[in-house]
Amino acid sequence: MSKYDAPGTFKIPNDQKEEETCILLVEYNAQQVVSKDLKIGDIELFHSSSDNVSLFIINNFRNNDLLNAVRQKWGIHSLTLEDIVNGKQRCKYENFDKYETCTLQKYAYGEKSQITLILAGNIVLAFAQEIDNVIEKILNRISSSSCRIRERDSGYCVYAIMDSIVDTYFEELEILEVKMDILDERIETKDRNISKDIFEIKRRVLDFKKVTLPLREMTNSLLRNDDSFFFRDQRTKLFLRDLHDHILRITEGADSLRENAYSLLEMHNNEVGLRMNEIMKILTLITTIFSPIMFIASVYGMNLNIPETKVFNGFPIFWGFAILLSILQIFFFKRKKWF
């Protein structure tokens, strides 16, 4: 969608190549799990069972035929599809008549990508760029007969995916903390090639803060909606409260990281200022020491008839006096503890 398109426009632009869509359907209950790959045309023919949770994992979803099929099958609003295609949404929860959506940003090795989750009855649609460690973790839990997710409803399935995504925030938080500790040590060792790294970590911290800030609002909105599909099984509410607690810890950690980033920048600027002061101090001392000598040399270097210039051994006397004057100045500076 371009900035000139009407709201709700989710059509893939002509200058962008449509992606080859991958659709994985996982239907499960407490007794069995069935997984199969689907094509876009299979969506219209799909019929869900009230006994199963049907999880659709849709990768490479920028495809007009796919988006239209999803809209017609489950009544997904065009605004939701627009947010899915855009891929640069803030974390949020939205409640529609037939479904609910949770949009989150997932971290992996310092890079973030969007995952949109749609809950419609016992149907869960997960739009992700690829099957990564977050999705694989959920699939492994579903394949295990002893895992809790097999005994719960679709709301718990969405919670489990959200919880795995939030875990990536803790990993990113830990990575940033380690990097900041390393930068702190480099500042103490007066590493002069640290400026670029400080500004890079500051940028990542501010970006992390920007992404995590809406998470608290998302879970608050969800927990306030007592009629949500999430709470058909009231036990899921307890887990969502625990997820909300994790998000609070992440946002507090993000606040602490931001303060530490500014502290690192301030420490670095102070260190640069102190180093510059030391340089200026040394240069000032050198200039001060040589100023009297330069004055004497300039006086006796004038093309005038100065009596002292005809003194025998005047040249050694001049240098002796100049050296003595410099020694006295250095002694005076030492006495004052100026260096």
Short mmCIF file of C-alpha atoms in Angstrom, two decimals:
data_model
loop_
_atom_site.label_atom_id
_atom_site.label_comp_id
_atom_site.label_asym_id
_atom_site.label_seq_id
_atom_site.Cartn_x
_atom_site.Cartn_y
_atom_site.Cartn_z
CA MET A 1 0.00 0.00 0.00
CA SER A 2 1.25 3.45 -0.90
CA LYS A 3 0.48 6.60 1.04
CA TYR A 4 -2.01 7.60 -1.67
CA ASP A 5 -4.16 4.44 -1.40
CA ALA A 6 -7.45 4.34 0.48
CA PRO A 7 -7.52 2.73 3.94
CA GLY A 8 -8.01 -1.01 3.73
CA THR A 9 -6.06 -1.39 0.49
CA PHE A 10 -4.04 -4.58 0.73
CA LYS A 11 -3.38 -5.30 -2.93
CA ILE A 12 0.22 -6.17 -3.74
CA PRO A 13 1.69 -3.41 -5.99
CA ASN A 14 2.50 -4.37 -9.57
CA ASP A 15 6.17 -3.49 -9.06
CA GLN A 16 6.42 -6.08 -6.27
CA LYS A 17 6.63 -9.75 -7.16
CA GLU A 18 4.04 -11.94 -5.46
CA GLU A 19 5.59 -14.50 -3.15
CA GLU A 20 5.10 -18.25 -3.38
CA THR A 21 2.87 -18.90 -0.41
CA CYS A 22 3.47 -21.78 2.01
CA ILE A 23 0.50 -22.89 4.11
CA LEU A 24 0.90 -25.45 6.88
CA LEU A 25 -2.27 -26.72 8.58
CA VAL A 26 -1.92 -28.37 11.98
CA GLU A 27 -5.12 -29.84 13.44
CA TYR A 28 -4.86 -31.27 16.92
CA ASN A 29 -6.67 -32.33 20.04
CA ALA A 30 -5.67 -34.29 23.13
CA GLN A 31 -5.58 -37.57 21.20
CA GLN A 32 -4.01 -36.79 17.82
CA VAL A 33 -2.17 -34.33 15.60
CA VAL A 34 -2.57 -34.07 11.84
CA SER A 35 -0.30 -31.83 9.75
CA LYS A 36 -0.53 -31.17 6.03
CA ASP A 37 0.52 -28.63 3.44
CA LEU A 38 -2.21 -26.72 1.68
CA LYS A 39 -2.56 -24.71 -1.47
CA ILE A 40 -4.49 -21.46 -1.73
CA GLY A 41 -7.45 -23.24 -3.35
CA ASP A 42 -7.71 -25.63 -0.39
CA ILE A 43 -8.68 -22.80 1.97
CA GLU A 44 -12.16 -22.49 0.48
CA LEU A 45 -12.70 -26.26 0.80
CA PHE A 46 -11.56 -26.42 4.43
CA HIS A 47 -14.12 -27.36 7.08
CA SER A 48 -13.14 -27.19 10.72
CA SER A 49 -14.16 -29.59 13.43
CA SER A 50 -15.35 -28.34 16.78
CA ASP A 51 -13.26 -31.05 18.43
CA ASN A 52 -9.98 -29.79 16.96
CA VAL A 53 -7.86 -26.68 17.12
CA SER A 54 -6.88 -25.73 13.57
CA LEU A 55 -3.62 -23.81 13.33
CA PHE A 56 -2.76 -22.30 9.95
CA ILE A 57 0.87 -21.19 9.63
CA ILE A 58 1.07 -18.98 6.54
CA ASN A 59 4.49 -17.96 5.22
CA ASN A 60 5.22 -15.64 2.29
CA PHE A 61 1.75 -14.21 2.56
CA ARG A 62 2.11 -11.27 0.14
CA ASN A 63 -0.14 -12.86 -2.42
CA ASN A 64 -3.41 -11.34 -3.62
CA ASP A 65 -5.13 -14.69 -4.19
CA LEU A 66 -4.24 -15.83 -0.68
CA LEU A 67 -5.44 -12.62 0.97
CA ASN A 68 -8.73 -12.69 -0.91
CA ALA A 69 -9.26 -16.35 -0.02
CA VAL A 70 -8.65 -15.62 3.68
CA ARG A 71 -11.02 -12.65 3.60
CA GLN A 72 -13.81 -14.62 1.99
CA LYS A 73 -13.39 -17.74 4.14
CA TRP A 74 -13.24 -16.16 7.58
CA GLY A 75 -14.54 -12.64 6.98
CA ILE A 76 -11.24 -10.95 7.74
CA HIS A 77 -11.53 -7.17 7.43
CA SER A 78 -9.51 -5.43 4.74
CA LEU A 79 -7.88 -3.20 7.39
CA THR A 80 -6.48 -6.31 9.09
CA LEU A 81 -5.15 -7.63 5.79
CA GLU A 82 -3.59 -4.24 5.09
CA ASP A 83 -1.74 -4.39 8.43
CA ILE A 84 -0.54 -7.91 7.64
CA VAL A 85 0.85 -6.91 4.24
CA ASN A 86 2.40 -3.68 5.55
CA GLY A 87 4.53 -5.54 8.09
CA LYS A 88 5.54 -2.43 10.03
CA GLN A 89 2.79 -2.26 12.63
CA ARG A 90 3.16 -1.53 16.31
CA CYS A 91 2.25 -4.31 18.72
CA LYS A 92 -1.50 -4.22 19.25
CA TYR A 93 -4.68 -6.18 20.01
CA GLU A 94 -7.88 -5.63 18.02
CA ASN A 95 -11.35 -7.08 18.52
CA PHE A 96 -13.68 -7.61 15.55
CA ASP A 97 -17.11 -9.25 15.35
CA LYS A 98 -15.90 -12.60 14.07
CA TYR A 99 -12.29 -12.68 15.15
CA GLU A 100 -9.54 -11.06 17.22
CA THR A 101 -6.01 -10.14 16.17
CA CYS A 102 -2.70 -9.75 17.98
CA THR A 103 0.17 -8.14 16.10
CA LEU A 104 3.67 -8.52 17.51
CA GLN A 105 7.24 -7.86 16.46
CA LYS A 106 9.60 -10.80 16.94
CA TYR A 107 13.34 -10.46 17.54
CA ALA A 108 15.93 -12.80 16.09
CA TYR A 109 19.68 -12.02 16.13
CA GLY A 110 19.05 -8.30 16.47
CA GLU A 111 16.56 -8.21 13.58
CA LYS A 112 12.82 -7.94 14.05
CA SER A 113 9.93 -9.20 11.95
CA GLN A 114 6.18 -9.04 12.31
CA ILE A 115 3.90 -11.94 13.26
CA THR A 116 0.13 -11.44 13.08
CA LEU A 117 -2.12 -13.87 14.93
CA ILE A 118 -5.85 -14.15 14.17
CA LEU A 119 -8.17 -16.04 16.51
CA ALA A 120 -11.55 -16.97 15.03
CA GLY A 121 -13.34 -19.57 17.14
CA ASN A 122 -11.23 -22.71 17.07
CA ILE A 123 -9.24 -21.38 14.09
CA VAL A 124 -5.82 -19.77 14.54
CA LEU A 125 -4.12 -18.01 11.63
CA ALA A 126 -0.44 -17.17 12.08
CA PHE A 127 1.05 -14.92 9.39
CA ALA A 128 4.86 -15.06 9.56
CA GLN A 129 7.64 -14.50 7.07
CA GLU A 130 9.13 -17.92 7.76
CA ILE A 131 8.97 -20.91 10.06
CA ASP A 132 11.63 -19.91 12.57
CA ASN A 133 12.52 -20.94 16.09
CA VAL A 134 9.32 -19.41 17.52
CA ILE A 135 7.02 -21.43 15.25
CA GLU A 136 9.15 -24.55 15.53
CA LYS A 137 8.94 -24.38 19.31
CA ILE A 138 5.13 -24.34 19.13
CA LEU A 139 5.05 -27.20 16.60
CA ASN A 140 7.30 -29.29 18.84
CA ARG A 141 5.00 -28.66 21.81
CA ILE A 142 1.94 -29.62 19.78
CA SER A 143 3.60 -32.86 18.64
CA SER A 144 4.23 -33.84 22.27
CA SER A 145 1.24 -35.69 23.72
CA SER A 146 2.20 -34.71 27.27
CA CYS A 147 2.27 -30.96 26.57
CA ARG A 148 -0.48 -28.73 27.99
CA ILE A 149 -1.23 -27.09 24.65
CA ARG A 150 -2.80 -30.32 23.36
CA GLU A 151 -5.46 -30.22 26.07
CA ARG A 152 -6.38 -26.55 25.74
CA ASP A 153 -8.37 -24.52 23.23
CA SER A 154 -7.36 -22.17 20.42
CA GLY A 155 -7.03 -19.21 22.81
CA TYR A 156 -4.26 -21.02 24.66
CA CYS A 157 -2.58 -21.78 21.31
CA VAL A 158 -2.41 -18.06 20.51
CA TYR A 159 -1.14 -17.37 24.04
CA ALA A 160 1.61 -19.99 23.58
CA ILE A 161 2.79 -18.33 20.36
CA MET A 162 2.73 -14.89 22.01
CA ASP A 163 4.70 -16.24 24.96
CA SER A 164 7.37 -17.64 22.61
CA ILE A 165 7.58 -14.27 20.86
CA VAL A 166 7.95 -12.44 24.18
CA ASP A 167 10.79 -14.81 25.06
CA THR A 168 12.72 -13.37 22.10
CA TYR A 169 12.48 -9.96 23.80
CA PHE A 170 14.23 -11.35 26.86
CA GLU A 171 16.97 -12.71 24.58
CA GLU A 172 17.37 -9.32 22.88
CA LEU A 173 17.34 -7.61 26.29
CA GLU A 174 20.15 -9.87 27.50
CA ILE A 175 22.19 -9.26 24.33
CA LEU A 176 21.87 -5.49 24.73
CA GLU A 177 22.85 -5.65 28.40
CA VAL A 178 25.99 -7.65 27.58
CA LYS A 179 26.94 -5.22 24.80
CA MET A 180 26.49 -2.27 27.14
CA ASP A 181 28.67 -3.91 29.80
CA ILE A 182 31.39 -4.40 27.18
CA LEU A 183 31.11 -0.76 26.11
CA ASP A 184 31.32 0.33 29.74
CA GLU A 185 34.60 -1.57 30.12
CA ARG A 186 35.93 -0.08 26.88
CA ILE A 187 35.17 3.42 28.16
CA GLU A 188 37.13 2.67 31.34
CA THR A 189 40.10 1.53 29.25
CA LYS A 190 39.86 4.80 27.27
CA ASP A 191 39.22 3.10 23.94
CA ARG A 192 39.20 5.88 21.37
CA ASN A 193 37.35 3.90 18.67
CA ILE A 194 34.15 3.52 20.64
CA SER A 195 31.97 6.38 19.40
CA LYS A 196 30.39 4.45 16.53
CA ASP A 197 29.57 1.48 18.77
CA ILE A 198 27.95 3.71 21.40
CA PHE A 199 25.67 5.37 18.86
CA GLU A 200 24.80 1.97 17.38
CA ILE A 201 23.82 0.53 20.77
CA LYS A 202 21.84 3.68 21.53
CA ARG A 203 19.93 3.26 18.26
CA ARG A 204 19.16 -0.39 19.03
CA VAL A 205 18.03 0.43 22.56
CA LEU A 206 15.68 3.19 21.39
CA ASP A 207 14.28 0.88 18.72
CA PHE A 208 13.79 -1.85 21.34
CA LYS A 209 12.02 0.63 23.59
CA LYS A 210 9.79 1.72 20.72
CA VAL A 211 8.77 -1.88 19.99
CA THR A 212 8.18 -2.96 23.60
CA LEU A 213 6.22 0.09 24.73
CA PRO A 214 2.90 -0.95 23.07
CA LEU A 215 3.11 -4.51 24.47
CA ARG A 216 1.73 -3.44 27.84
CA GLU A 217 -1.21 -1.69 26.19
CA MET A 218 -1.86 -4.79 24.07
CA THR A 219 -2.17 -7.18 27.02
CA ASN A 220 -4.14 -4.63 29.06
CA SER A 221 -6.71 -4.34 26.27
CA LEU A 222 -6.91 -8.10 25.96
CA LEU A 223 -7.33 -8.74 29.68
CA ARG A 224 -10.11 -6.12 29.92
CA ASN A 225 -12.18 -7.88 27.25
CA ASP A 226 -14.08 -10.50 29.26
CA ASP A 227 -15.98 -11.66 26.15
CA SER A 228 -12.79 -12.43 24.25
CA PHE A 229 -12.37 -15.74 22.41
CA PHE A 230 -9.27 -16.15 24.55
CA PHE A 231 -11.38 -16.67 27.65
CA ARG A 232 -13.70 -19.41 26.53
CA ASP A 233 -11.41 -21.43 28.77
CA GLN A 234 -10.97 -19.24 31.84
CA ARG A 235 -7.70 -20.98 32.69
CA THR A 236 -6.06 -19.12 29.80
CA LYS A 237 -6.62 -15.83 31.64
CA LEU A 238 -4.13 -16.84 34.33
CA PHE A 239 -1.47 -17.47 31.70
CA LEU A 240 -2.18 -14.16 29.99
CA ARG A 241 -1.72 -12.41 33.34
CA ASP A 242 1.64 -14.13 33.64
CA LEU A 243 2.47 -12.97 30.10
CA HIS A 244 1.50 -9.44 31.12
CA ASP A 245 3.91 -9.68 34.05
CA HIS A 246 6.70 -10.74 31.70
CA ILE A 247 5.92 -7.77 29.46
CA LEU A 248 6.13 -5.42 32.44
CA ARG A 249 9.58 -6.79 33.21
CA ILE A 250 10.62 -6.25 29.60
CA THR A 251 9.37 -2.65 29.50
CA GLU A 252 11.12 -1.92 32.80
CA GLY A 253 14.29 -3.46 31.38
CA ALA A 254 13.91 -1.32 28.25
CA ASP A 255 13.61 1.81 30.41
CA SER A 256 16.74 0.80 32.30
CA LEU A 257 18.59 0.14 29.04
CA ARG A 258 17.65 3.56 27.70
CA GLU A 259 18.97 5.26 30.83
CA ASN A 260 22.17 3.22 30.64
CA ALA A 261 22.60 4.12 26.98
CA TYR A 262 22.38 7.83 27.76
CA SER A 263 24.75 7.31 30.71
CA LEU A 264 27.27 5.59 28.42
CA LEU A 265 27.03 8.44 25.95
CA GLU A 266 27.50 10.99 28.73
CA MET A 267 30.48 9.07 30.13
CA HIS A 268 32.03 8.93 26.68
CA ASN A 269 31.52 12.66 26.13
CA ASN A 270 33.03 13.38 29.55
CA GLU A 271 36.00 11.16 28.72
CA VAL A 272 36.50 12.96 25.40
CA GLY A 273 36.25 16.30 27.20
CA LEU A 274 38.79 15.25 29.84
CA ARG A 275 41.16 14.01 27.16
CA MET A 276 40.84 17.29 25.30
CA ASN A 277 41.44 19.22 28.53
CA GLU A 278 44.62 17.22 29.14
CA ILE A 279 45.85 17.97 25.64
CA MET A 280 45.08 21.67 25.98
CA LYS A 281 46.75 21.70 29.40
CA ILE A 282 49.98 20.25 28.02
CA LEU A 283 49.98 22.61 25.05
CA THR A 284 49.32 25.57 27.34
CA LEU A 285 52.22 24.59 29.63
CA ILE A 286 54.58 24.26 26.67
CA THR A 287 53.49 27.64 25.34
CA THR A 288 53.85 29.22 28.79
CA ILE A 289 57.34 27.81 29.27
CA PHE A 290 58.58 29.07 25.93
CA SER A 291 56.83 32.45 26.01
CA PRO A 292 59.53 34.25 28.13
CA ILE A 293 62.26 32.72 25.98
CA MET A 294 60.53 33.85 22.82
CA PHE A 295 60.12 37.33 24.32
CA ILE A 296 63.81 37.62 25.15
CA ALA A 297 64.81 36.24 21.76
CA SER A 298 62.53 38.71 19.96
CA VAL A 299 63.94 41.67 21.93
CA TYR A 300 67.58 40.80 21.27
CA GLY A 301 66.80 39.81 17.72
CA MET A 302 65.75 43.37 16.80
CA ASN A 303 67.99 45.28 14.42
CA LEU A 304 68.89 47.90 17.07
CA ASN A 305 72.03 48.91 18.92
CA ILE A 306 71.37 47.09 22.24
CA PRO A 307 74.32 47.28 24.70
CA GLU A 308 73.92 43.72 25.97
CA THR A 309 74.45 42.32 22.48
CA LYS A 310 78.15 43.26 22.64
CA VAL A 311 78.80 41.36 25.87
CA PHE A 312 81.49 38.72 25.59
CA ASN A 313 80.02 35.19 25.54
CA GLY A 314 76.56 36.71 25.19
CA PHE A 315 75.21 33.67 23.34
CA PRO A 316 76.03 31.13 26.14
CA ILE A 317 74.75 33.60 28.71
CA PHE A 318 71.45 33.93 26.83
CA TRP A 319 70.94 30.18 26.71
CA GLY A 320 71.91 29.73 30.33
CA PHE A 321 69.41 32.38 31.38
CA ALA A 322 66.70 30.86 29.14
CA ILE A 323 67.23 27.36 30.53
CA LEU A 324 67.26 28.66 34.11
CA LEU A 325 64.03 30.54 33.49
CA SER A 326 62.39 27.40 32.06
CA ILE A 327 63.52 25.33 35.06
CA LEU A 328 62.12 27.90 37.47
CA GLN A 329 58.80 27.86 35.61
CA ILE A 330 58.61 24.06 35.69
CA PHE A 331 59.43 24.08 39.39
CA PHE A 332 56.71 26.67 39.98
CA PHE A 333 54.13 24.59 38.05
CA LYS A 334 55.10 21.50 40.00
CA ARG A 335 54.76 23.39 43.27
CA LYS A 336 51.26 24.47 42.25
CA LYS A 337 50.47 20.86 41.12
CA TRP A 338 49.37 22.06 37.72
CA PHE A 339 50.85 18.94 36.16
#
